[in-house]
Each structure stands twice: as C-alpha cells, then as structure tokens.
Amino acid sequence: ELNKMDYKTKIVLVGFSMGAIIGANYTAKARESCGIVGNLSFSGTLCGQAMLDSTLPSNVHSHQVWQPALAWGLKATVIKPFLHLVLKRGITTKDVEAIGSVNELDSKLVCAYHKYANCS
C-alpha cells in the first residue's frame, strides 16, 4: 500500500482550472493513501459557493476587474452569434446587455435560456 511506503520523493500535484479541481478533489478524497504531500491549485476550487458572494474581500477584485471583461468577451463570441436563438427564448437584447459578470451570465442568461427553475 502507498501509505505504508517509505517516501524518498515527495509528490505535489499542480493544476490549473479543471486540472486544479481534479487534483484537489483527488487529494482531498484519497488523503494519506495516495502518497501526495500537497496540492497547488490555480483557478480551481472544490466549493464555488463562496465565489458567488461579490461582497467578500477576496472576490471584490474578481467582480470588479476580470468578471466584466470575461462576460463581455463571452457575450461577443458565444452569445452574439446565436442571438437569434436567445431572442426566441424570450430573452431580450437589453437582458443580454445588462449582464456584467460571468456569474450573471450563468444565473440570468444561461439558466433563462435553458428554462431552469432555480438558478439563484
């Protein structure tokens, strides 16, 4: 078993985005039995609920700087080419223009498009 081995080499997982999520999840679930001594995650998280709170000091920068820029880019490259389909779902251009963050894009646009009952 790995947890009974004498480790001469220390294993640290490093991941970005989905790789960070997979690595952190594996490390958290396997614990000592996997032989991993640490995990370094960039842009990945096991629990994203706190990231939705724009009032937390750790999220203020995200919501003020990169969320609006990324939302603008996603609207221009993903939504605009399919705007005719979005409009058929009862979402107006004004609704699309009002989206100011990735969180809003998901909760107000993607959820409305797919007619999910609860996206808040």
N, CA and C of each residue as an Amber inpcrd file, in Angstrom:
protein
   360
   0.8300000  -1.1840000   0.0000000   0.0000000   0.0000000   0.0000000
   0.8750000   1.2480000   0.0000000   0.3760000   2.2740000  -0.6740000
   1.1400000   3.5100000  -0.7640000   1.3840000   4.1640000   0.5890000
   0.3910000   4.1120000   1.4590000   0.5400000   4.8180000   2.7230000
   1.5370000   4.1510000   3.6580000   1.9860000   2.9420000   3.3540000
   2.9680000   2.2560000   4.1870000   4.3700000   2.3480000   3.6010000
   4.5010000   2.9570000   2.4190000   5.7970000   3.0600000   1.7690000
   6.6410000   4.1470000   2.4070000   7.9460000   3.9650000   2.3280000
   8.8700000   4.9920000   2.7840000   9.1330000   5.9140000   1.5950000
   8.6110000   7.1060000   1.6530000   8.7250000   8.0120000   0.5270000
  10.0840000   8.6900000   0.5070000  10.7640000   8.5710000  -0.6180000
  12.0100000   9.2880000  -0.8210000  11.7460000  10.5000000  -1.7020000
  10.7130000  10.4150000  -2.5150000  10.3180000  11.5120000  -3.3820000
   8.9600000  12.0070000  -2.9180000   8.8510000  13.3020000  -2.7940000
   7.5850000  13.9100000  -2.3780000   6.8030000  14.3140000  -3.6310000
   5.5300000  13.9400000  -3.6810000   4.6820000  14.2510000  -4.8260000
   3.7480000  15.4000000  -4.4640000   3.7830000  16.4420000  -5.2840000
   2.8840000  17.5780000  -5.1340000   2.1630000  17.7500000  -6.4660000
   0.8480000  17.7230000  -6.4400000   0.0720000  17.9490000  -7.6600000
  -0.0650000  19.4500000  -7.8900000   0.0840000  19.8500000  -9.1290000
  -0.1150000  21.2420000  -9.5160000  -1.1010000  21.2190000 -10.6820000
  -2.1620000  22.0100000 -10.5590000  -3.1590000  22.0220000 -11.6210000
  -3.7020000  23.4050000 -11.8840000  -4.1940000  23.5940000 -13.0870000
  -4.8210000  24.8470000 -13.4860000  -6.2420000  24.5660000 -13.9490000
  -7.1810000  25.3420000 -13.4810000  -8.5840000  25.2600000 -13.8650000
  -9.1340000  23.8620000 -13.5750000  -9.5870000  23.1400000 -14.6010000
 -10.1650000  21.8200000 -14.3660000  -9.1290000  20.8730000 -13.7620000
  -7.8680000  20.9930000 -14.1740000  -6.8080000  20.1700000 -13.5950000
  -6.6440000  20.4380000 -12.1130000  -6.8260000  21.6910000 -11.7130000
  -6.7520000  22.0480000 -10.3000000  -7.9120000  21.4350000  -9.5230000
  -9.0890000  21.4490000 -10.1140000 -10.2630000  20.8800000  -9.4600000
 -10.1070000  19.3700000  -9.3040000  -9.6710000  18.7090000 -10.3610000
  -9.4820000  17.2550000 -10.3050000  -8.4040000  16.8970000  -9.2910000
  -7.2760000  17.6140000  -9.3270000  -6.1920000  17.3370000  -8.3860000
  -6.5890000  17.5610000  -6.9430000  -7.2700000  18.6640000  -6.6780000
  -7.6990000  18.9670000  -5.3080000  -8.7260000  17.9550000  -4.8240000
  -9.6400000  17.5790000  -5.6960000 -10.6570000  16.5980000  -5.3360000
 -10.0160000  15.2440000  -5.0260000  -9.0980000  14.8190000  -5.8750000
  -8.4200000  13.5410000  -5.6580000  -7.6300000  13.5570000  -4.3490000
  -6.8700000  14.6140000  -4.1400000  -6.0580000  14.7200000  -2.9260000
  -6.9370000  14.7370000  -1.6800000  -8.0390000  15.4730000  -1.7300000
  -8.9240000  15.5650000  -0.5640000  -9.5830000  14.2320000  -0.2490000
  -9.9620000  13.4970000  -1.2810000 -10.6480000  12.2200000  -1.0510000
  -9.6800000  11.0970000  -0.6900000  -8.5110000  11.0600000  -1.3500000
  -7.5760000   9.9570000  -1.1190000  -6.7620000  10.1420000   0.1620000
  -6.5360000  11.3730000   0.5480000  -5.7620000  11.7050000   1.7590000
  -4.4220000  11.0020000   1.7950000  -4.0860000  10.3950000   2.9090000
  -2.7650000   9.7950000   3.0950000  -2.5140000   8.5940000   2.1940000
  -3.5560000   7.9320000   1.7340000  -3.3740000   6.7010000   0.9740000
  -2.8230000   6.9170000  -0.4350000  -2.8000000   8.1580000  -0.9180000
  -2.3600000   8.3930000  -2.2950000  -0.8860000   8.7440000  -2.4080000
  -0.2360000   9.0540000  -1.3280000   1.1760000   9.3960000  -1.3790000
   1.4560000  10.8300000  -1.7850000   0.4380000  11.6280000  -1.9520000
   0.6130000  13.0310000  -2.3360000   0.7700000  13.8620000  -1.0610000
   1.8140000  14.6990000  -1.0450000   2.0620000  15.5050000   0.1500000
   1.4710000  16.9040000   0.0450000   1.0240000  17.2930000  -1.1460000
   0.4410000  18.6140000  -1.2860000  -0.2350000  18.7890000  -2.6260000
  -1.0030000  19.8690000  -2.7250000  -1.7210000  20.1770000  -3.9420000
  -1.7240000  21.6780000  -4.1220000  -1.3440000  22.1430000  -5.2930000
  -1.3360000  23.5610000  -5.6020000  -2.3250000  23.7930000  -6.7380000
  -3.3630000  24.5740000  -6.4560000  -4.4370000  24.7900000  -7.4300000
  -4.4440000  26.2340000  -7.9080000  -4.4350000  26.3980000  -9.2140000
  -4.5770000  27.7140000  -9.8260000  -5.9230000  27.7640000 -10.5320000
  -6.7450000  28.7180000 -10.1680000  -8.0580000  28.9060000 -10.7930000
  -8.9240000  27.6620000 -10.7340000  -8.8980000  26.9870000  -9.6300000
  -9.7580000  25.8320000  -9.4230000 -10.1830000  25.7810000  -7.9700000
 -11.3450000  25.2330000  -7.7160000 -11.8500000  25.1820000  -6.3520000
 -12.7420000  23.9650000  -6.1650000 -12.8300000  23.4840000  -4.9470000
 -13.7390000  22.3800000  -4.6500000 -15.1380000  22.8880000  -4.3450000
 -15.2380000  24.0930000  -3.8120000 -16.5380000  24.6590000  -3.4570000
 -16.6280000  26.0780000  -4.0060000 -17.4590000  26.2790000  -4.9810000
 -17.5640000  27.5830000  -5.6090000 -18.6110000  28.4940000  -5.0140000
 -19.3420000  28.0410000  -4.0110000 -20.4280000  28.8470000  -3.4540000
 -19.9320000  30.1960000  -2.9270000 -18.8080000  30.1980000  -2.2230000
 -18.2960000  31.4610000  -1.6700000 -17.8670000  32.4210000  -2.7730000
 -17.4970000  31.8930000  -3.9270000 -17.0630000  32.7490000  -5.0220000
 -18.2180000  33.5440000  -5.6240000 -19.4460000  33.1580000  -5.3270000
 -20.6030000  33.8790000  -5.8480000 -20.9200000  35.1280000  -5.0350000
 -20.3440000  35.2320000  -3.8460000 -20.6010000  36.3740000  -2.9690000
 -19.6590000  37.5150000  -3.3310000 -20.1650000  38.4890000  -4.0600000
 -19.3270000  39.5990000  -4.5270000 -18.9300000  40.5580000  -3.4160000
 -19.4740000  40.3860000  -2.2090000 -19.1270000  41.2820000  -1.1010000
 -17.9140000  40.7990000  -0.3110000 -17.5180000  39.5430000  -0.4990000
 -16.3420000  39.0440000   0.2120000 -15.0930000  39.7400000  -0.3200000
 -14.2120000  40.1830000   0.5840000 -12.9990000  40.8920000   0.1400000
 -12.1910000  40.1190000  -0.9040000 -12.1400000  38.8080000  -0.7840000
 -11.3670000  38.0150000  -1.7400000 -11.9950000  37.9870000  -3.1290000
 -13.2600000  38.3610000  -3.2340000 -13.9590000  38.3230000  -4.5240000
 -14.1340000  39.6960000  -5.1680000 -13.8550000  40.7520000  -4.4200000
 -14.0940000  42.1070000  -4.9290000 -13.3060000  42.3470000  -6.2180000
 -12.0270000  41.9950000  -6.2200000 -11.1960000  42.2020000  -7.4120000
 -11.7650000  41.4410000  -8.6100000 -12.1400000  40.2000000  -8.3850000
 -12.7120000  39.3700000  -9.4450000 -13.9450000  40.0280000 -10.0490000
 -14.8370000  40.4830000  -9.1960000 -16.0990000  41.0490000  -9.6700000
 -15.9360000  42.4290000 -10.2900000 -14.8570000  43.1270000  -9.9390000
 -14.6480000  44.4640000 -10.4970000 -13.7680000  44.4670000 -11.7370000
 -12.8580000  43.4800000 -11.8480000 -11.8750000  43.5350000 -12.9250000
 -12.0960000  42.4700000 -14.0020000 -11.8830000  41.2130000 -13.6630000
 -11.9090000  40.2210000 -14.7400000 -13.2890000  39.6860000 -15.0710000
 -14.2290000  39.6700000 -14.1190000 -15.5790000  39.1710000 -14.4350000
 -16.2570000  40.0040000 -15.5310000 -16.2580000  41.3440000 -15.4390000
 -16.8830000  42.1240000 -16.5210000 -16.1930000  41.9320000 -17.8720000
 -14.8660000  41.8530000 -17.8660000 -14.1340000  41.6760000 -19.1180000
 -14.4330000  40.3090000 -19.7390000 -14.4460000  39.2850000 -18.9130000
 -14.7340000  37.9510000 -19.4220000 -16.1910000  37.8430000 -19.8810000
 -17.1080000  38.4470000 -19.1380000 -18.5280000  38.4320000 -19.5400000
 -18.7020000  39.1330000 -20.8900000 -18.0270000  40.2600000 -21.0720000
 -18.1050000  40.9850000 -22.3440000 -17.5970000  40.0950000 -23.4810000
 -16.4720000  39.4440000 -23.2750000 -15.9110000  38.5640000 -24.2950000
 -16.8070000  37.3810000 -24.6150000 -17.3850000  36.7890000 -23.5840000
 -18.2920000  35.6570000 -23.7970000 -19.5580000  36.0850000 -24.5340000
 -20.0790000  37.2550000 -24.1950000 -21.2680000  37.7460000 -24.8980000
 -20.9580000  37.9910000 -26.3710000 -19.7660000  38.5170000 -26.6460000
 -19.3950000  38.8370000 -28.0270000 -19.1020000  37.5910000 -28.8590000
 -18.5040000  36.5750000 -28.2440000 -18.0690000  35.4060000 -29.0200000
 -18.9970000  34.2050000 -28.9270000 -19.7570000  34.1050000 -27.8560000
 -20.6270000  32.9410000 -27.6680000 -22.1050000  33.3000000 -27.8440000
 -22.5290000  34.4020000 -27.2680000 -23.9480000  34.7760000 -27.3030000
 -24.3250000  35.4570000 -28.6210000 -23.5380000  36.4450000 -29.0420000
 -23.8960000  37.2300000 -30.2250000 -24.1250000  36.3770000 -31.4790000
 -23.2660000  35.4090000 -31.7760000 -23.5240000  34.6040000 -32.9820000
 -24.8380000  33.8080000 -32.9280000 -25.3340000  33.5800000 -31.7200000
 -26.5710000  32.8040000 -31.5570000 -27.6930000  33.6550000 -30.9650000
 -27.5800000  34.9660000 -31.1250000 -28.5660000  35.8750000 -30.5400000
 -29.9740000  35.5810000 -31.0390000 -30.1140000  35.1730000 -32.2760000
 -31.4440000  34.8600000 -32.8130000 -32.1030000  33.7280000 -32.0170000
 -31.3120000  32.7680000 -31.5390000 -31.8550000  31.6800000 -30.7140000
 -32.1870000  32.1640000 -29.3070000 -31.3310000  33.0400000 -28.7830000
 -31.5590000  33.6050000 -27.4480000 -32.8590000  34.4050000 -27.4350000
 -33.0700000  35.2040000 -28.4670000 -34.2780000  36.0310000 -28.5550000
 -35.5400000  35.1700000 -28.6420000 -35.4460000  34.0170000 -29.2830000
 -36.5980000  33.1120000 -29.3780000 -37.0000000  32.5390000 -28.0180000
 -36.0910000  32.5810000 -27.0630000 -36.3710000  32.0580000 -25.7160000
 -36.9310000  33.1250000 -24.7830000 -37.2390000  34.2940000 -25.3300000
 -37.8320000  35.3530000 -24.5200000 -36.8240000  36.2330000 -23.8040000
 -35.5610000  36.0810000 -24.1200000 -34.5040000  36.9120000 -23.5410000
 -34.2860000  38.0730000 -24.5070000 -34.2810000  39.2770000 -23.9880000
 -34.1540000  40.4540000 -24.8480000 -32.6920000  40.8800000 -24.9870000
 -32.4400000  41.7050000 -25.9860000 -31.0830000  42.2440000 -26.1410000
 -30.7140000  43.1000000 -24.9350000 -31.7140000  43.7550000 -24.3560000
 -31.4690000  44.5500000 -23.1430000 -31.0150000  43.6440000 -21.9880000
 -31.6130000  42.4540000 -21.8780000 -31.1970000  41.4830000 -20.8600000
 -29.7380000  41.0850000 -21.0580000 -29.3800000  40.8330000 -22.3060000
 -28.0080000  40.4230000 -22.6260000 -27.0370000  41.5580000 -22.3160000
 -27.3790000  42.7600000 -22.7230000 -26.5030000  43.9140000 -22.4890000
 -26.3080000  44.2050000 -21.0070000 -27.2880000  43.8750000 -20.1860000
 -27.2040000  44.1550000 -18.7460000 -26.2800000  43.1950000 -18.0000000
 -25.9030000  42.0970000 -18.6170000 -25.0300000  41.1120000 -17.9740000
 -23.6570000  41.7320000 -17.7780000 -23.1830000  41.7330000 -16.5170000
 -21.9030000  42.3710000 -16.2090000 -20.8630000  41.4530000 -15.6120000
 -21.1970000  40.1670000 -15.4170000 -20.2260000  39.2380000 -14.8380000
 -20.5100000  37.8290000 -15.3450000 -19.5380000  36.9700000 -15.1490000
 -19.7190000  35.5770000 -15.5430000 -20.8170000  34.9360000 -14.6980000
 -20.8790000  35.2880000 -13.4210000 -21.9280000  34.7660000 -12.5500000
 -23.2980000  35.1600000 -13.0720000 -23.4510000  36.4180000 -13.4820000
 -24.7290000  36.8730000 -14.0370000 -25.0130000  36.1920000 -15.3720000
 -23.9940000  35.9690000 -16.1610000 -24.1800000  35.2820000 -17.4340000
 -24.7890000  33.9090000 -17.1960000 -24.2660000  33.2050000 -16.1910000
 -24.8120000  31.8860000 -15.8580000 -26.2170000  31.9800000 -15.2680000
 -26.3640000  32.8150000 -14.2310000 -27.6220000  32.8260000 -13.4870000
 -28.7660000  33.5240000 -14.2140000 -28.4550000  34.5360000 -15.0120000
 -29.5260000  35.2960000 -15.6540000 -29.7260000  34.9680000 -17.1340000
 -28.6980000  34.4510000 -17.7760000 -28.8260000  34.2040000 -19.2040000
 -28.8750000  32.7100000 -19.5370000 -27.8620000  31.9740000 -19.1240000
 -27.8200000  30.5390000 -19.4330000 -28.9960000  29.8140000 -18.7900000
 -29.2770000  30.1270000 -17.5350000 -30.3940000  29.4730000 -16.8430000
 -31.7310000  29.8360000 -17.4780000 -31.8870000  31.0890000 -17.8490000
 -33.1340000  31.5050000 -18.5030000 -33.2590000  30.8420000 -19.8700000
 -32.1730000  30.7520000 -20.6030000 -32.1960000  30.1150000 -21.9190000
 -32.6460000  28.6640000 -21.8390000 -32.1320000  27.9530000 -20.8360000
 -32.4810000  26.5400000 -20.6790000 -33.7400000  26.3170000 -19.8280000
 -34.3250000  27.4270000 -19.3640000 -35.5610000  27.3990000 -18.5760000
 -35.4260000  26.6020000 -17.2760000 -34.2360000  26.7460000 -16.6360000
 -34.0400000  26.1200000 -15.3400000 -34.8820000  26.8620000 -14.3120000
 -35.5020000  26.1300000 -13.4050000 -36.4160000  26.7400000 -12.4320000
 -35.7050000  27.6060000 -11.4130000 -34.5620000  27.1810000 -10.9110000
 -33.9020000  27.9260000  -9.8380000 -32.4160000  28.0500000 -10.1300000
 -31.9760000  29.2490000 -10.3700000 -30.5560000  29.4910000 -10.6690000
 -29.9390000  30.5230000  -9.7610000 -30.5680000  30.8490000  -8.6830000
 -30.0100000  31.8920000  -7.8090000 -29.0870000  31.2990000  -6.7880000
